[in-house]
Structures are given as structure tokens and as C-alpha cells.
Amino acid sequence: MYDAIVVGARISGASTALLLARHGHRVLLVDRARFPSPTSSSTNLIHPPGVQRLARWGVLDRLGDPTIPRISRYRLESGPVRLEARLPAVEDVDYALSPPRLALDEALVRCAADAGAEVREEASVQELLRDACGTVVGIAGTSRQSGRFQEKGTVVIGADGKNSKVARLAGARQYRAEPVLSKSLWTYWEGLEQPSLVRTYRKNRRHPFTWPTHDGLSIVGVAWPTPDFPSPGSGEAADRAVIAALADVDPELADEVRAGRRAGRWLTGSVPNFLRTPNGPGWALVGDASATRDPITASGITHAVLGAELLADAVHRGLSGGRGMDLELAAYARARDALVRDHYDYTRDYARILEHTREERALIGAMSRSPWHARHMIGLFAAVVPPDVFYCRRSFRELFDYLDEEGGMPRSIRMLRWLLHSVPGRPEVTARLADRLLAARLGLMGELLLRSPAA
């Protein structure tokens, strides 16, 4: 009898197993793969909150020999406007990393095993076992080593990705779902300079991106809104499509890419967007099994690590007495929502890759001139700053102090600033009108602004 059975041994599953084993619980970690095992589903960027946890847990020390540069700055360019800032720190970590995914998965699995988790590779789960009340009490499946097996556990955790079999067998409901919003091509490239910088661009409904990764390589790619995806296949046609998009936004970078060499095959990033009910009697979901969102904000690994920490803490409390497992898993569900819900909406908005309007560019330009706004906008993308901290009335009212008078402000922005600062008599009434007019231009994030305090 195990305290916890974790199905899926990638980022979220291995992290959950590692933490529970370190709490002294008996843990079974099951995966149908044999590690090291490749996966093409991640662009490998880990934002500071994820780096901080992986470093604290000793996982980064297990990566072996790859050279992994620290990334300290993120940049967004939209037409003539550039926003760049240093990453906010999470405790002592103010940098991102892009390690090889093969090595990262292997390091996590081996750290979980070292902590005392039993790792069962090449084992596929086909059923959830239930008691007479319908509570999940274990799993059944087949193992390459031993054939058919059954195992009992106090809680079964599904960490088996966006197509989670545990979620399907448990009857977990999807909600706030949307289809694939963007599709991307990305690969590894040799011969590029490696500034400590994530570069992203927005122009002509395309989202080029690049950053340094391991062993002197760089990740280079472009995302398109799903209807605009060129589907060039692989090889030279994809080279041309990506380089053309880079040349449109950064000709010097495009020349660098032409002078370098592609170091791997082209990969396609394309996932649906949904949240799932993350718990029920005897079971819980974590990572992409719990919440899947477009990869355009590169938040998957980071949220997988943070979600694993939340779930492991809840299961540990449930196994240690106190309120009991059902109440602790319900508390985990609320914490999971608080962690991902607003950033999920932000990502869905971002993934539409809409052309920035003149008004939006004026606001991005204002952010670039305000040290607080620049760093917090970068921190928002990097899952350091909660969206409701940035998208609030105070933040945007203060942002209007940094508008460019000489650069030709759009008339609507002038009007909003006038409502905020220049109307005599009842300034708070006109400021609230400005808030509503501004929120209408902010998509899903406008709802956060209107929910924030008026003062």
C-alpha cells in the first residue's frame, strides 16, 4: 500500500514524487517511458520561480555537464516600440534557464528515486481502482517487466499530460476551454551570439522569438495565429518561413541566423487551452493534466513545478492527519486556481497574436519609460508578478504619467489621460470612466483592472 501513486514522471509528476518522498511518504512513480526519454512538447524555458525551486531541490545540480547560460533580461518589440527589463527576483534567483529537456526530465526522475520514491518505468496505466463508495484507491495496468499489475494507494495523482488518462478515467471536467490559438515552428540553432536575453517580437500577426539555451545553442522560432500558420513542413521551407519572419522584425538577427546553422529538426508547438477540475475522491491532477495553455508565454515548466509544490504540500498534510485528504485536496484545487487562472487568461489573450494598435503601442512605450512598469510587465510574462498586481487601476493610472508627449499620442489616449487627471470637480468619477474605457481595450485582462480597488 502506497501513500501516493503518481502517474507520469515528467516535470510535474517527478517533482511531486520527489517532494512527497522527501516528506517520508511511500511513493510509486509510474511512467510508460524509459528515461532518459525525449519529448518535443516544450520550448525548455524555465522562468525564475521554477529555477528557484529546482535549484533549492538540488535538481539543477543533477543536470550533468551541459553549459546553460543564465538569462537575466526579457524583451518585447512591437513595431517601433521596445520594452526590455531585468527579471524580478524570486528570493535570490533573478534569471531564467533553458536546459536540455532530456537532461532535466532525467535529473528529476533520478532525484525522486534518490529521495526514496519507487520508479516504475515502461508501465502503462489502464484503470483506476475504486472502493464501494467510488473513491479511487489505486491503479491497474501493464508493465513491460512484469505484465499485468495492480497497486493500491491513499491518493492517485495524474501527472500524465494534456491527454491525461487519469483525468479521463476519473471523469475530470474541462472548463474555460478554447481550441488551439497559435501554432509555432522552433528549433535549435548554432552560431548565434548569446546575449543574456529572451527576445520576442510582434508584427504582422507573427511572434518571432529567440533565447540562448544549452551548449552554445539558441532556440529560434516563430508563432502564428492558427488560421495563419504556413505549415511549411520541415527542412529548408521552414528555414525560409522563420527567417523571413525574423527579417521583418530584426534584420540583423536574421542575418545572424542565415550565417549560422540549424542544429536539429523543426518542432511544432500547438496545444489546446483548458482548465480541468483538479481533484476528486482519492485523486488529483497536476501539471498539464490539470491545466494546459498555449506555449507562447513559455510558462508550462514553471507552472508544473509550482503546481507540484502546492499538491505535494496538500497531500503531505492530508497524510499527516489534521483536516483529512478530501479537504486538503479541495484546498489544493483553490490554490491551483489562484496560481494559474489569471495567467491562463493572460496567455490566451497573448496567443491570439493580434497586431498591437497605436493605443497599445503608446502604452507599451510608456511602460518602457517607467522602471516599475517595465520590470513588472516582464515579471508578468515570466510568471513572477501575478497578473492582478500589474493589471490594476493604480498601475495603469500611474502609467499615464509616462506617456510620450512628443511622439504623437493617439487621440483616445489623450482623452483617457484628460479624464484621469484634468477634469475639475469630481475626478474620481471621471477616473472610473477612464478605467472602463481603458479596460475595454485590454481584452481578458480588462476584467482584472475593473475588479481592482478604485483608489
CSV table of C-alpha atoms in Angstrom, one decimal:
chain,number,residue,atom,x,y,z
A,1,MET,CA,0.0,0.0,0.0
A,2,TYR,CA,1.5,3.3,-1.1
A,3,ASP,CA,0.8,6.7,0.4
A,4,ALA,CA,0.7,8.2,-3.1
A,5,ILE,CA,0.8,6.8,-6.7
A,6,VAL,CA,2.0,9.3,-9.3
A,7,VAL,CA,1.1,8.5,-12.9
A,8,GLY,CA,3.5,10.4,-15.2
A,9,ALA,CA,7.2,11.1,-14.5
A,10,ARG,CA,7.9,14.2,-16.4
A,11,ILE,CA,8.2,17.7,-14.8
A,12,SER,CA,5.1,17.8,-12.6
A,13,GLY,CA,4.9,14.1,-11.7
A,14,ALA,CA,8.6,13.7,-10.8
A,15,SER,CA,8.6,16.9,-8.8
A,16,THR,CA,5.5,15.8,-6.8
A,17,ALA,CA,7.0,12.4,-6.2
A,18,LEU,CA,10.3,13.9,-5.2
A,19,LEU,CA,8.7,16.2,-2.6
A,20,LEU,CA,6.4,13.6,-1.1
A,21,ALA,CA,9.3,11.1,-0.8
A,22,ARG,CA,11.4,13.7,1.0
A,23,HIS,CA,8.5,14.2,3.4
A,24,GLY,CA,9.0,10.5,4.2
A,25,HIS,CA,5.9,9.1,2.4
A,26,ARG,CA,5.9,5.9,0.4
A,27,VAL,CA,5.5,6.9,-3.3
A,28,LEU,CA,5.2,5.0,-6.5
A,29,LEU,CA,6.1,6.9,-9.7
A,30,VAL,CA,4.9,5.3,-12.9
A,31,ASP,CA,5.6,6.2,-16.5
A,32,ARG,CA,5.2,4.3,-19.8
A,33,ALA,CA,8.6,5.7,-21.0
A,34,ARG,CA,12.1,4.6,-20.1
A,35,PHE,CA,14.3,7.5,-19.0
A,36,PRO,CA,16.1,9.3,-20.4
A,37,SER,CA,13.2,9.8,-22.9
A,38,PRO,CA,12.8,12.6,-25.4
A,39,THR,CA,9.8,14.9,-25.6
A,40,SER,CA,9.1,17.5,-28.2
A,41,SER,CA,6.3,19.3,-26.3
A,42,SER,CA,8.4,22.0,-24.6
A,43,THR,CA,10.5,25.0,-25.6
A,44,ASN,CA,12.6,24.4,-22.5
A,45,LEU,CA,12.4,27.9,-20.9
A,46,ILE,CA,12.2,28.0,-17.1
A,47,HIS,CA,11.2,31.3,-15.6
A,48,PRO,CA,12.7,32.4,-12.2
A,49,PRO,CA,10.1,30.8,-9.9
A,50,GLY,CA,10.7,27.4,-11.5
A,51,VAL,CA,14.5,27.9,-11.4
A,52,GLN,CA,14.4,28.8,-7.8
A,53,ARG,CA,12.5,25.6,-6.8
A,54,LEU,CA,14.6,23.3,-9.0
A,55,ALA,CA,17.8,24.8,-7.5
A,56,ARG,CA,16.5,24.5,-4.0
A,57,TRP,CA,15.6,20.9,-4.5
A,58,GLY,CA,19.0,20.0,-5.9
A,59,VAL,CA,17.7,19.1,-9.3
A,60,LEU,CA,19.9,21.6,-11.2
A,61,ASP,CA,22.9,20.0,-9.6
A,62,ARG,CA,22.0,16.7,-11.2
A,63,LEU,CA,21.9,18.0,-14.8
A,64,GLY,CA,25.4,16.9,-15.5
A,65,ASP,CA,27.7,18.7,-17.9
A,66,PRO,CA,25.7,21.0,-20.3
A,67,THR,CA,26.6,24.6,-20.3
A,68,ILE,CA,23.5,26.6,-19.5
A,69,PRO,CA,23.7,30.4,-19.6
A,70,ARG,CA,21.7,32.5,-17.2
A,71,ILE,CA,19.1,34.7,-18.9
A,72,SER,CA,18.6,37.9,-17.0
A,73,ARG,CA,16.5,40.1,-19.3
A,74,TYR,CA,13.4,39.7,-21.4
A,75,ARG,CA,12.4,42.0,-24.4
A,76,LEU,CA,9.2,42.7,-26.4
A,77,GLU,CA,9.4,44.7,-29.6
A,78,SER,CA,6.2,45.8,-31.3
A,79,GLY,CA,6.8,47.9,-34.4
A,80,PRO,CA,9.0,50.8,-33.3
A,81,VAL,CA,8.4,50.2,-29.6
A,82,ARG,CA,10.8,48.2,-27.5
A,83,LEU,CA,10.2,47.1,-23.9
A,84,GLU,CA,13.1,45.5,-22.1
A,85,ALA,CA,13.9,44.9,-18.4
A,86,ARG,CA,15.7,42.7,-16.0
A,87,LEU,CA,13.8,39.9,-14.5
A,88,PRO,CA,12.4,40.4,-11.0
A,89,ALA,CA,14.0,38.1,-8.4
A,90,VAL,CA,12.4,35.2,-6.6
A,91,GLU,CA,14.3,35.1,-3.4
A,92,ASP,CA,17.9,35.0,-4.7
A,93,VAL,CA,17.1,33.9,-8.3
A,94,ASP,CA,16.7,36.7,-10.9
A,95,TYR,CA,17.4,34.7,-14.0
A,96,ALA,CA,15.8,32.1,-16.3
A,97,LEU,CA,17.3,28.9,-17.7
A,98,SER,CA,16.8,26.8,-20.8
A,99,PRO,CA,18.4,23.4,-20.1
A,100,PRO,CA,18.1,20.4,-22.3
A,101,ARG,CA,14.7,18.8,-21.7
A,102,LEU,CA,16.1,15.3,-21.9
A,103,ALA,CA,18.6,16.0,-19.1
A,104,LEU,CA,16.0,17.9,-17.0
A,105,ASP,CA,13.5,15.0,-17.0
A,106,GLU,CA,16.2,12.5,-16.2
A,107,ALA,CA,17.5,14.6,-13.3
A,108,LEU,CA,14.1,14.9,-11.8
A,109,VAL,CA,13.3,11.2,-12.1
A,110,ARG,CA,16.7,10.3,-10.5
A,111,CYS,CA,16.3,12.9,-7.7
A,112,ALA,CA,12.8,11.3,-7.0
A,113,ALA,CA,14.4,7.9,-6.8
A,114,ASP,CA,17.2,9.1,-4.6
A,115,ALA,CA,14.6,10.6,-2.2
A,116,GLY,CA,13.0,7.2,-1.8
A,117,ALA,CA,10.3,7.1,-4.5
A,118,GLU,CA,9.9,3.8,-6.3
A,119,VAL,CA,10.2,4.5,-10.0
A,120,ARG,CA,8.5,2.0,-12.3
A,121,GLU,CA,9.3,2.7,-16.0
A,122,GLU,CA,7.7,1.2,-19.1
A,123,ALA,CA,4.5,0.7,-17.2
A,124,SER,CA,1.1,1.8,-18.6
A,125,VAL,CA,-2.0,2.5,-16.5
A,126,GLN,CA,-5.3,1.3,-17.9
A,127,GLU,CA,-7.7,1.5,-15.0
A,128,LEU,CA,-8.4,3.3,-11.7
A,129,LEU,CA,-9.4,1.1,-8.8
A,130,ARG,CA,-12.3,2.2,-6.7
A,131,ASP,CA,-13.9,1.2,-3.5
A,132,ALA,CA,-17.6,0.6,-2.9
A,133,CYS,CA,-18.2,4.4,-2.5
A,134,GLY,CA,-16.5,5.3,-5.7
A,135,THR,CA,-13.3,6.6,-4.1
A,136,VAL,CA,-10.2,6.0,-6.2
A,137,VAL,CA,-7.9,3.6,-4.2
A,138,GLY,CA,-5.3,2.5,-6.8
A,139,ILE,CA,-4.3,1.7,-10.4
A,140,ALA,CA,-4.2,-1.2,-12.7
A,141,GLY,CA,-2.1,-1.6,-15.8
A,142,THR,CA,0.6,-3.5,-17.6
A,143,SER,CA,4.4,-3.4,-17.2
A,144,ARG,CA,6.9,-4.5,-19.8
A,145,GLN,CA,8.9,-6.1,-17.0
A,146,SER,CA,6.2,-8.0,-15.1
A,147,GLY,CA,3.0,-7.9,-17.2
A,148,ARG,CA,-0.4,-7.1,-15.5
A,149,PHE,CA,-0.2,-5.3,-12.2
A,150,GLN,CA,-2.4,-3.6,-9.6
A,151,GLU,CA,-1.3,-1.2,-6.9
A,152,LYS,CA,-3.2,0.4,-4.0
A,153,GLY,CA,-2.6,4.0,-2.8
A,154,THR,CA,-4.2,6.5,-0.5
A,155,VAL,CA,-4.2,9.0,-3.3
A,156,VAL,CA,-3.6,8.7,-7.1
A,157,ILE,CA,-2.1,11.7,-8.8
A,158,GLY,CA,-2.4,12.2,-12.6
A,159,ALA,CA,0.6,14.0,-14.0
A,160,ASP,CA,0.3,12.4,-17.4
A,161,GLY,CA,-0.1,15.5,-19.6
A,162,LYS,CA,-2.8,17.2,-21.5
A,163,ASN,CA,-4.2,13.9,-22.8
A,164,SER,CA,-4.3,12.5,-19.3
A,165,LYS,CA,-5.7,9.1,-18.9
A,166,VAL,CA,-6.1,9.6,-15.2
A,167,ALA,CA,-8.2,12.6,-15.9
A,168,ARG,CA,-10.4,10.7,-18.3
A,169,LEU,CA,-10.8,7.7,-16.1
A,170,ALA,CA,-11.6,9.9,-13.1
A,171,GLY,CA,-14.2,11.9,-15.1
A,172,ALA,CA,-12.4,15.3,-14.6
A,173,ARG,CA,-14.3,18.1,-16.3
A,174,GLN,CA,-12.7,20.6,-18.7
A,175,TYR,CA,-13.8,24.2,-18.4
A,176,ARG,CA,-12.9,27.6,-19.8
A,177,ALA,CA,-11.7,25.7,-22.8
A,178,GLU,CA,-10.6,27.1,-26.1
A,179,PRO,CA,-9.1,25.4,-29.2
A,180,VAL,CA,-5.5,25.8,-30.4
A,181,LEU,CA,-4.9,29.6,-30.7
A,182,SER,CA,-1.4,29.7,-32.1
A,183,LYS,CA,1.0,27.3,-33.8
A,184,SER,CA,4.7,27.7,-33.8
A,185,LEU,CA,7.8,26.4,-35.5
A,186,TRP,CA,11.0,26.3,-33.4
A,187,THR,CA,14.4,24.6,-33.4
A,188,TYR,CA,17.9,24.8,-32.1
A,189,TRP,CA,20.4,27.0,-34.0
A,190,GLU,CA,24.2,27.1,-33.9
A,191,GLY,CA,26.4,30.1,-34.5
A,192,LEU,CA,24.3,32.9,-32.9
A,193,GLU,CA,25.6,35.4,-30.4
A,194,GLN,CA,24.1,34.6,-26.9
A,195,PRO,CA,23.2,37.7,-25.0
A,196,SER,CA,21.5,37.1,-21.6
A,197,LEU,CA,18.2,37.9,-23.2
A,198,VAL,CA,14.8,36.4,-24.3
A,199,ARG,CA,13.8,38.4,-27.4
A,200,THR,CA,10.2,38.4,-28.6
A,201,TYR,CA,8.5,40.4,-31.3
A,202,ARG,CA,5.0,41.2,-32.5
A,203,LYS,CA,4.5,42.3,-36.1
A,204,ASN,CA,2.1,41.4,-39.0
A,205,ARG,CA,0.4,38.8,-36.7
A,206,ARG,CA,3.6,36.9,-36.2
A,207,HIS,CA,5.5,36.3,-33.0
A,208,PRO,CA,9.2,35.6,-33.6
A,209,PHE,CA,11.3,34.6,-30.5
A,210,THR,CA,14.8,33.5,-29.6
A,211,TRP,CA,16.9,32.9,-26.5
A,212,PRO,CA,20.2,31.1,-25.5
A,213,THR,CA,19.9,27.5,-24.5
A,214,HIS,CA,22.4,24.8,-23.6
A,215,ASP,CA,25.9,24.1,-25.1
A,216,GLY,CA,26.2,27.2,-27.2
A,217,LEU,CA,22.8,26.7,-29.0
A,218,SER,CA,19.9,29.1,-29.3
A,219,ILE,CA,16.2,28.4,-29.6
A,220,VAL,CA,14.8,30.2,-32.7
A,221,GLY,CA,11.2,30.2,-33.6
A,222,VAL,CA,8.0,31.9,-34.8
A,223,ALA,CA,4.4,31.6,-33.7
A,224,TRP,CA,1.4,32.4,-35.9
A,225,PRO,CA,-2.3,32.6,-35.1
A,226,THR,CA,-3.7,29.2,-36.0
A,227,PRO,CA,-5.5,30.3,-39.2
A,228,ASP,CA,-2.3,31.9,-40.5
A,229,PHE,CA,0.1,29.1,-39.8
A,230,PRO,CA,2.0,28.5,-43.1
A,231,SER,CA,2.5,24.7,-42.5
A,232,PRO,CA,5.8,24.6,-44.4
A,233,GLY,CA,6.7,21.1,-43.3
A,234,SER,CA,10.3,20.7,-42.3
A,235,GLY,CA,13.8,21.5,-43.6
A,236,GLU,CA,14.5,24.4,-45.9
A,237,ALA,CA,10.9,25.5,-46.4
A,238,ALA,CA,10.6,26.0,-42.6
A,239,ASP,CA,14.0,27.7,-42.6
A,240,ARG,CA,12.8,30.2,-45.1
A,241,ALA,CA,9.5,30.9,-43.3
A,242,VAL,CA,11.1,31.6,-40.0
A,243,ILE,CA,14.0,33.6,-41.4
A,244,ALA,CA,11.5,35.7,-43.4
A,245,ALA,CA,9.6,36.5,-40.2
A,246,LEU,CA,12.8,37.4,-38.4
A,247,ALA,CA,13.9,39.6,-41.2
A,248,ASP,CA,10.7,41.6,-40.9
A,249,VAL,CA,11.3,42.5,-37.3
A,250,ASP,CA,15.1,42.3,-36.8
A,251,PRO,CA,17.2,42.2,-40.0
A,252,GLU,CA,20.5,41.9,-38.1
A,253,LEU,CA,19.3,38.8,-36.2
A,254,ALA,CA,18.0,37.3,-39.5
A,255,ASP,CA,21.5,37.8,-41.0
A,256,GLU,CA,23.0,36.0,-38.0
A,257,VAL,CA,20.6,33.1,-38.4
A,258,ARG,CA,21.4,32.9,-42.1
A,259,ALA,CA,25.1,32.8,-41.3
A,260,GLY,CA,24.6,30.0,-38.7
A,261,ARG,CA,23.3,26.5,-39.0
A,262,ARG,CA,20.2,24.7,-37.8
A,263,ALA,CA,21.2,22.1,-35.3
A,264,GLY,CA,18.0,20.0,-35.1
A,265,ARG,CA,14.7,19.3,-36.8
A,266,TRP,CA,11.9,21.8,-36.7
A,267,LEU,CA,9.3,21.2,-34.0
A,268,THR,CA,5.7,22.4,-33.9
A,269,GLY,CA,4.1,23.9,-30.8
A,270,SER,CA,0.4,23.6,-30.8
A,271,VAL,CA,-1.8,22.8,-27.8
A,272,PRO,CA,-5.5,23.5,-26.8
A,273,ASN,CA,-6.3,25.6,-23.8
A,274,PHE,CA,-8.3,24.3,-20.9
A,275,LEU,CA,-8.5,24.0,-17.1
A,276,ARG,CA,-9.6,20.7,-15.6
A,277,THR,CA,-11.3,20.0,-12.2
A,278,PRO,CA,-8.1,19.1,-10.4
A,279,ASN,CA,-9.3,16.8,-7.7
A,280,GLY,CA,-12.0,14.3,-6.6
A,281,PRO,CA,-12.3,11.4,-4.1
A,282,GLY,CA,-8.9,9.8,-3.9
A,283,TRP,CA,-7.4,11.5,-6.9
A,284,ALA,CA,-5.8,14.8,-8.0
A,285,LEU,CA,-4.3,16.2,-11.2
A,286,VAL,CA,-1.1,18.3,-11.6
A,287,GLY,CA,0.8,19.9,-14.5
A,288,ASP,CA,-0.7,19.8,-18.0
A,289,ALA,CA,-3.2,17.2,-16.8
A,290,SER,CA,-4.6,19.9,-14.6
A,291,ALA,CA,-4.3,23.0,-16.8
A,292,THR,CA,-3.0,23.3,-20.3
A,293,ARG,CA,-2.3,26.6,-22.0
A,294,ASP,CA,-0.7,27.9,-25.2
A,295,PRO,CA,3.1,27.6,-25.1
A,296,ILE,CA,3.6,31.2,-26.2
A,297,THR,CA,4.3,32.5,-22.7
A,298,ALA,CA,6.7,29.5,-22.1
A,299,SER,CA,5.1,29.0,-18.6
A,300,GLY,CA,4.4,25.3,-18.8
A,301,ILE,CA,7.5,24.0,-16.9
A,302,THR,CA,7.4,26.8,-14.4
A,303,HIS,CA,3.7,26.2,-13.5
A,304,ALA,CA,4.3,22.5,-13.5
A,305,VAL,CA,6.9,22.9,-10.8
A,306,LEU,CA,4.9,25.4,-8.8
A,307,GLY,CA,1.8,23.2,-9.0
A,308,ALA,CA,3.7,20.1,-7.9
A,309,GLU,CA,4.8,22.0,-4.8
A,310,LEU,CA,1.2,23.0,-4.0
A,311,LEU,CA,0.0,19.5,-4.4
A,312,ALA,CA,2.8,17.8,-2.5
A,313,ASP,CA,2.2,20.1,0.4
A,314,ALA,CA,-1.5,19.4,0.4
A,315,VAL,CA,-1.1,15.6,0.1
A,316,HIS,CA,1.5,15.7,2.9
A,317,ARG,CA,-0.9,17.5,5.2
A,318,GLY,CA,-3.7,15.0,4.2
A,319,LEU,CA,-1.4,12.0,5.0
A,320,SER,CA,-0.3,13.6,8.3
A,321,GLY,CA,-3.7,13.9,9.8
A,322,GLY,CA,-5.4,17.2,10.5
A,323,ARG,CA,-8.3,18.0,8.2
A,324,GLY,CA,-8.1,14.8,6.1
A,325,MET,CA,-7.3,14.2,2.5
A,326,ASP,CA,-10.5,15.4,0.9
A,327,LEU,CA,-10.3,18.8,2.5
A,328,GLU,CA,-6.6,19.2,1.7
A,329,LEU,CA,-7.2,18.3,-2.0
A,330,ALA,CA,-10.0,20.8,-2.1
A,331,ALA,CA,-7.6,23.4,-0.7
A,332,TYR,CA,-5.1,22.4,-3.4
A,333,ALA,CA,-7.8,23.0,-6.0
A,334,ARG,CA,-8.3,26.5,-4.8
A,335,ALA,CA,-4.5,27.2,-4.7
A,336,ARG,CA,-4.1,25.7,-8.2
A,337,ASP,CA,-6.8,28.2,-9.4
A,338,ALA,CA,-5.1,31.1,-7.7
A,339,LEU,CA,-1.8,30.1,-9.3
A,340,VAL,CA,-2.8,29.6,-12.9
A,341,ARG,CA,-6.2,31.2,-13.6
A,342,ASP,CA,-5.2,34.8,-14.3
A,343,HIS,CA,-2.0,33.9,-16.1
A,344,TYR,CA,-4.1,31.4,-18.1
A,345,ASP,CA,-6.3,34.2,-19.3
A,346,TYR,CA,-3.2,36.4,-20.0
A,347,THR,CA,-1.7,33.6,-22.1
A,348,ARG,CA,-4.9,33.1,-24.1
A,349,ASP,CA,-5.0,36.8,-24.8
A,350,TYR,CA,-1.3,36.8,-25.8
A,351,ALA,CA,-1.7,33.7,-28.0
A,352,ARG,CA,-4.2,35.4,-30.4
A,353,ILE,CA,-1.1,37.4,-31.7
A,354,LEU,CA,-3.2,40.4,-32.5
A,355,GLU,CA,-1.5,43.3,-34.1
A,356,HIS,CA,-0.9,46.0,-31.4
A,357,THR,CA,-3.0,49.1,-32.0
A,358,ARG,CA,-1.5,52.6,-31.9
A,359,GLU,CA,-3.0,53.0,-28.4
A,360,GLU,CA,-1.5,49.8,-27.2
A,361,ARG,CA,1.9,50.8,-28.5
A,362,ALA,CA,1.6,54.1,-26.8
A,363,LEU,CA,1.0,52.3,-23.5
A,364,ILE,CA,3.9,49.8,-24.1
A,365,GLY,CA,6.1,52.8,-24.8
A,366,ALA,CA,5.0,54.3,-21.5
A,367,MET,CA,5.9,51.1,-19.8
A,368,SER,CA,9.4,51.2,-21.3
A,369,ARG,CA,9.9,54.6,-19.7
A,370,SER,CA,8.7,53.6,-16.3
A,371,PRO,CA,11.1,51.3,-14.4
A,372,TRP,CA,8.3,49.8,-12.3
A,373,HIS,CA,6.0,49.1,-15.2
A,374,ALA,CA,8.8,47.7,-17.4
A,375,ARG,CA,10.0,45.3,-14.8
A,376,HIS,CA,6.6,44.2,-13.7
A,377,MET,CA,5.4,43.7,-17.3
A,378,ILE,CA,8.5,41.4,-17.8
A,379,GLY,CA,7.7,39.8,-14.5
A,380,LEU,CA,4.1,39.2,-15.6
A,381,PHE,CA,5.3,37.3,-18.7
A,382,ALA,CA,7.8,35.3,-16.6
A,383,ALA,CA,5.2,34.2,-14.0
A,384,VAL,CA,6.9,36.2,-11.2
A,385,VAL,CA,4.3,39.0,-11.0
A,386,PRO,CA,0.7,38.0,-10.6
A,387,PRO,CA,-1.5,39.5,-13.4
A,388,ASP,CA,-3.8,41.2,-10.9
A,389,VAL,CA,-0.8,43.1,-9.5
A,390,PHE,CA,0.0,44.6,-12.9
A,391,TYR,CA,-3.5,44.9,-14.4
A,392,CYS,CA,-4.9,47.1,-11.7
A,393,ARG,CA,-6.3,50.7,-11.6
A,394,ARG,CA,-3.3,52.1,-9.7
A,395,SER,CA,-0.8,50.6,-12.1
A,396,PHE,CA,-2.5,52.0,-15.2
A,397,ARG,CA,-3.3,55.4,-13.7
A,398,GLU,CA,0.3,55.8,-12.9
A,399,LEU,CA,1.3,54.6,-16.3
A,400,PHE,CA,-0.3,57.6,-17.9
A,401,ASP,CA,2.4,59.8,-16.3
A,402,TYR,CA,4.9,58.2,-18.6
A,403,LEU,CA,3.3,58.8,-22.0
A,404,ASP,CA,5.4,60.4,-24.7
A,405,GLU,CA,4.1,63.9,-25.4
A,406,GLU,CA,6.4,64.5,-28.4
A,407,GLY,CA,5.9,61.1,-30.0
A,408,GLY,CA,2.3,61.8,-31.2
A,409,MET,CA,-0.1,60.3,-28.7
A,410,PRO,CA,-3.3,58.8,-30.2
A,411,ARG,CA,-6.4,61.0,-29.6
A,412,SER,CA,-8.1,58.3,-27.5
A,413,ILE,CA,-5.1,58.1,-25.2
A,414,ARG,CA,-5.1,61.9,-24.8
A,415,MET,CA,-8.8,61.7,-23.9
A,416,LEU,CA,-8.2,59.0,-21.3
A,417,ARG,CA,-5.4,60.9,-19.7
A,418,TRP,CA,-7.6,64.0,-19.6
A,419,LEU,CA,-10.3,62.0,-17.8
A,420,LEU,CA,-7.8,60.7,-15.3
A,421,HIS,CA,-6.0,64.0,-14.5
A,422,SER,CA,-7.6,67.1,-15.8
A,423,VAL,CA,-11.4,67.1,-15.3
A,424,PRO,CA,-12.3,69.5,-12.4
A,425,GLY,CA,-15.0,68.8,-9.8
A,426,ARG,CA,-15.4,65.0,-9.5
A,427,PRO,CA,-12.0,63.5,-10.6
A,428,GLU,CA,-12.8,60.0,-9.2
A,429,VAL,CA,-15.9,59.7,-11.3
A,430,THR,CA,-14.1,60.6,-14.5
A,431,ALA,CA,-11.2,58.4,-13.5
A,432,ARG,CA,-13.6,55.4,-13.2
A,433,LEU,CA,-15.0,56.2,-16.6
A,434,ALA,CA,-11.4,56.2,-17.9
A,435,ASP,CA,-10.8,52.9,-16.2
A,436,ARG,CA,-13.8,51.4,-18.0
A,437,LEU,CA,-12.8,52.8,-21.4
A,438,LEU,CA,-9.3,51.5,-20.9
A,439,ALA,CA,-10.4,48.1,-19.7
A,440,ALA,CA,-12.4,47.7,-23.0
A,441,ARG,CA,-9.1,47.8,-24.8
A,442,LEU,CA,-7.3,45.2,-22.7
A,443,GLY,CA,-9.2,42.1,-23.6
A,444,LEU,CA,-9.4,39.5,-20.9
A,445,MET,CA,-7.1,41.5,-18.7
A,446,GLY,CA,-9.5,44.4,-18.6
A,447,GLU,CA,-11.7,42.4,-16.2
A,448,LEU,CA,-8.8,42.3,-13.7
A,449,LEU,CA,-8.4,46.1,-13.9
A,450,LEU,CA,-12.1,46.6,-13.2
A,451,ARG,CA,-12.0,44.2,-10.2
A,452,SER,CA,-9.1,46.1,-8.6
A,453,PRO,CA,-9.8,48.8,-5.9
A,454,ALA,CA,-10.8,52.1,-7.3
A,455,ALA,CA,-8.4,54.1,-5.2
